[in-house]
XYZ file of C-alpha atoms in Angstrom:
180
model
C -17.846 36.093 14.631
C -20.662 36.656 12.246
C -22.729 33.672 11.249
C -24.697 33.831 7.512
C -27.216 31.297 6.626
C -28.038 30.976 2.944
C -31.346 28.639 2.207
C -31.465 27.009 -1.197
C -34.146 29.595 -2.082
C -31.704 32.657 -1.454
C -29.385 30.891 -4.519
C -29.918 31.445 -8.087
C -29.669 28.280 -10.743
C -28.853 28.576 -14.176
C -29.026 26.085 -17.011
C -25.651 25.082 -19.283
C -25.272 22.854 -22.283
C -24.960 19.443 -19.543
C -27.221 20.628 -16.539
C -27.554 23.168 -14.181
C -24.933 24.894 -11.874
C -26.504 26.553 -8.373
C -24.837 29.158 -6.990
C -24.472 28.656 -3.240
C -22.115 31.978 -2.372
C -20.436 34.724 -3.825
C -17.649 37.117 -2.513
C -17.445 39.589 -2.333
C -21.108 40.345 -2.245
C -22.249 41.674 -5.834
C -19.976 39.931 -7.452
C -20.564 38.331 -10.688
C -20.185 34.997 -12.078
C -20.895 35.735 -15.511
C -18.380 38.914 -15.844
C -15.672 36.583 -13.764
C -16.076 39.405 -10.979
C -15.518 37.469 -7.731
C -12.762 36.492 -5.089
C -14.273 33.540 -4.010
C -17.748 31.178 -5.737
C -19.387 28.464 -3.985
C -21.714 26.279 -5.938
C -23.323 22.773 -7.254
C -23.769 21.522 -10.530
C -25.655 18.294 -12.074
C -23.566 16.902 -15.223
C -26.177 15.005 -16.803
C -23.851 14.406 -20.041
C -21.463 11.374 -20.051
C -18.712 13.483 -21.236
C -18.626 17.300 -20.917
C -15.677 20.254 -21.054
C -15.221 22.536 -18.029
C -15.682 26.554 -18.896
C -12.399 27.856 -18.730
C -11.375 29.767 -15.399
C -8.046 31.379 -16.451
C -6.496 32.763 -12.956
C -9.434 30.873 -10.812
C -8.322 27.531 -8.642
C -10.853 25.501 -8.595
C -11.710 22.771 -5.637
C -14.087 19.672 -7.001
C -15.985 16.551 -5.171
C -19.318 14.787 -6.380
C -21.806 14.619 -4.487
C -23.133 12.124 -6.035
C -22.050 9.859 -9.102
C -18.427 10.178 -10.118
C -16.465 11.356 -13.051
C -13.210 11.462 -14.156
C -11.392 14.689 -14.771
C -8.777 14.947 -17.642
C -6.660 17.806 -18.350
C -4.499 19.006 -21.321
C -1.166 18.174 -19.691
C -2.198 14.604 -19.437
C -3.199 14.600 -15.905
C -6.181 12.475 -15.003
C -7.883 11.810 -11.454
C -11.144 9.644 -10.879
C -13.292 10.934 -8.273
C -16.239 8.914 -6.391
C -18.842 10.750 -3.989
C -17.526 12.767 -0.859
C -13.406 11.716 -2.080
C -11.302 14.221 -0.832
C -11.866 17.820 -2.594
C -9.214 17.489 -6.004
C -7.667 21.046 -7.063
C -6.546 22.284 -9.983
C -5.895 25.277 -12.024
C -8.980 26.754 -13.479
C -7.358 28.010 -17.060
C -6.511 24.110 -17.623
C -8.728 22.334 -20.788
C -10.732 20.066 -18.711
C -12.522 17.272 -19.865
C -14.811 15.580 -17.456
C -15.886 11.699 -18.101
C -19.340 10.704 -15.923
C -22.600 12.364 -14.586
C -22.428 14.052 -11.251
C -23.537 16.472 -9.079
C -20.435 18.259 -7.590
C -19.435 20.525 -4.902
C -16.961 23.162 -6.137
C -15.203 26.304 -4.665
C -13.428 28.466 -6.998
C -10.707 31.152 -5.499
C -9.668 34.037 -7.757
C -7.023 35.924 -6.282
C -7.174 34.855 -2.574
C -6.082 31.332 -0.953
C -8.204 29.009 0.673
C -9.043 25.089 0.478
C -11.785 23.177 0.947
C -12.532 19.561 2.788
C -14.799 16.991 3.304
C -15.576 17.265 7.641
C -16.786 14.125 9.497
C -16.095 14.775 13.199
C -14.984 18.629 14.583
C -12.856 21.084 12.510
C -11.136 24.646 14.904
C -11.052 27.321 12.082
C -10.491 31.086 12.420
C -8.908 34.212 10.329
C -10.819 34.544 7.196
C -14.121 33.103 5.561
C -15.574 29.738 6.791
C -18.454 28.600 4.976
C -20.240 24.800 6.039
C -22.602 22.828 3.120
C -24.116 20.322 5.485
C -24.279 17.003 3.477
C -25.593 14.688 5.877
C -26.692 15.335 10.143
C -26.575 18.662 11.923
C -23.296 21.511 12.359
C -23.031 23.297 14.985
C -20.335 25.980 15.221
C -18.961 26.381 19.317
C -21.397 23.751 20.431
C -24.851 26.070 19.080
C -26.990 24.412 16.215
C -27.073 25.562 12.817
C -30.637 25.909 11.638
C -29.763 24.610 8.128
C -32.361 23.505 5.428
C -31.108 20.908 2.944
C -29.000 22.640 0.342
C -28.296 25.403 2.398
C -24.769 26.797 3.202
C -23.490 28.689 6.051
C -20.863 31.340 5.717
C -18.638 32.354 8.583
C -16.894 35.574 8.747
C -14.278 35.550 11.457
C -11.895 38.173 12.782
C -7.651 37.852 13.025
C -8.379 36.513 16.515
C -11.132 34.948 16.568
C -11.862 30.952 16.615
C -13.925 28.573 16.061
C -14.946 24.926 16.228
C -17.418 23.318 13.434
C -18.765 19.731 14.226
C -20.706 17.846 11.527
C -20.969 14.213 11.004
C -20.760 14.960 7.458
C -20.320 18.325 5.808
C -18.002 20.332 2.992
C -16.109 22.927 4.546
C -14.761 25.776 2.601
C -11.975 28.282 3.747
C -11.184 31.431 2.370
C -8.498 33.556 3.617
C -8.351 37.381 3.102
């Protein structure tokens, strides 16, 4: 097992028409956001306008909570779902016309290719095969009983072999899985 820790200064932020979107994690490394050149994305973004459109992520699934605030999500086939801070992640395809109702800050994980999911963890989580990463959102992780050193806004990103295990405790924390 191989244990990443990612401060908020070792993420870039970049401005957009209704805020700014932080980029917690990429994979694989290099990647690119801009070129759509990733498996996997981790990030936040503030939606400081009452009513926005997502970008367009043909072939991406995208995971969603807020943070903080709510909106409602509305897509072109009708389908609506009204989220308030820390609900249960909401997925959808990426490719859909989006149109979000309400300022936030959110929590997303975008896939591209690979499978994965992504929950909201209050109490202990076993995980193993794959890509594990923890955004602590409120309290201490540890991972097999040992601490996390984790600034605020930080993310940890677990790498864990076919056979390998492990147990993530957090009183409150999104956990994103990514299996390769």
């Amino acid at each position: 097992m191989q244990i990443k820790i990612y401060s908020k200064k070792d993420c870039s932020t970049s401005s957009w028409a209704g805020g700014t979107t932080t980029q917690l994690w990429i994979w694989p490394n290099g990647g690119d956001y801009a070129s759509r050149n990733f498996m996997a994305r981790i990030s936040s973004a503030t939606v400081n306008l009452e009513e926005s459109d997502f970008t367009a992520l043909p072939g991406v699934t995208r995971y969603i909570t807020p943070l903080s605030g709510g909106f409602t999500l509305n897509h072109q086939d009708g389908q609506t779902t009204t989220m308030a801070p820390l609900d249960e992640p909401y997925c959808f395809d990426g490719g859909a016309a989006t149109h979000c109702s309400g300022k936030a800050t959110d929590f997303n994980l975008m896939l591209k290719g690979v499978g994965g999911n992504m929950t909201v963890l209050t109490g202990e989580l076993t995980v193993g095969d794959g890509i594990c990463c923890v955004y602590p959102v409120d309290g201490d992780v540890t991972v097999d009983g040992k601490a996390l050193n984790m600034e605020n806004g930080g993310i940890a990103v677990i790498h864990l072999s076919n056979s390998e295990r492990a147990t993530i405790k957090a009183s409150k924390a999104i956990v994103c899985r990514i299996f390769i």
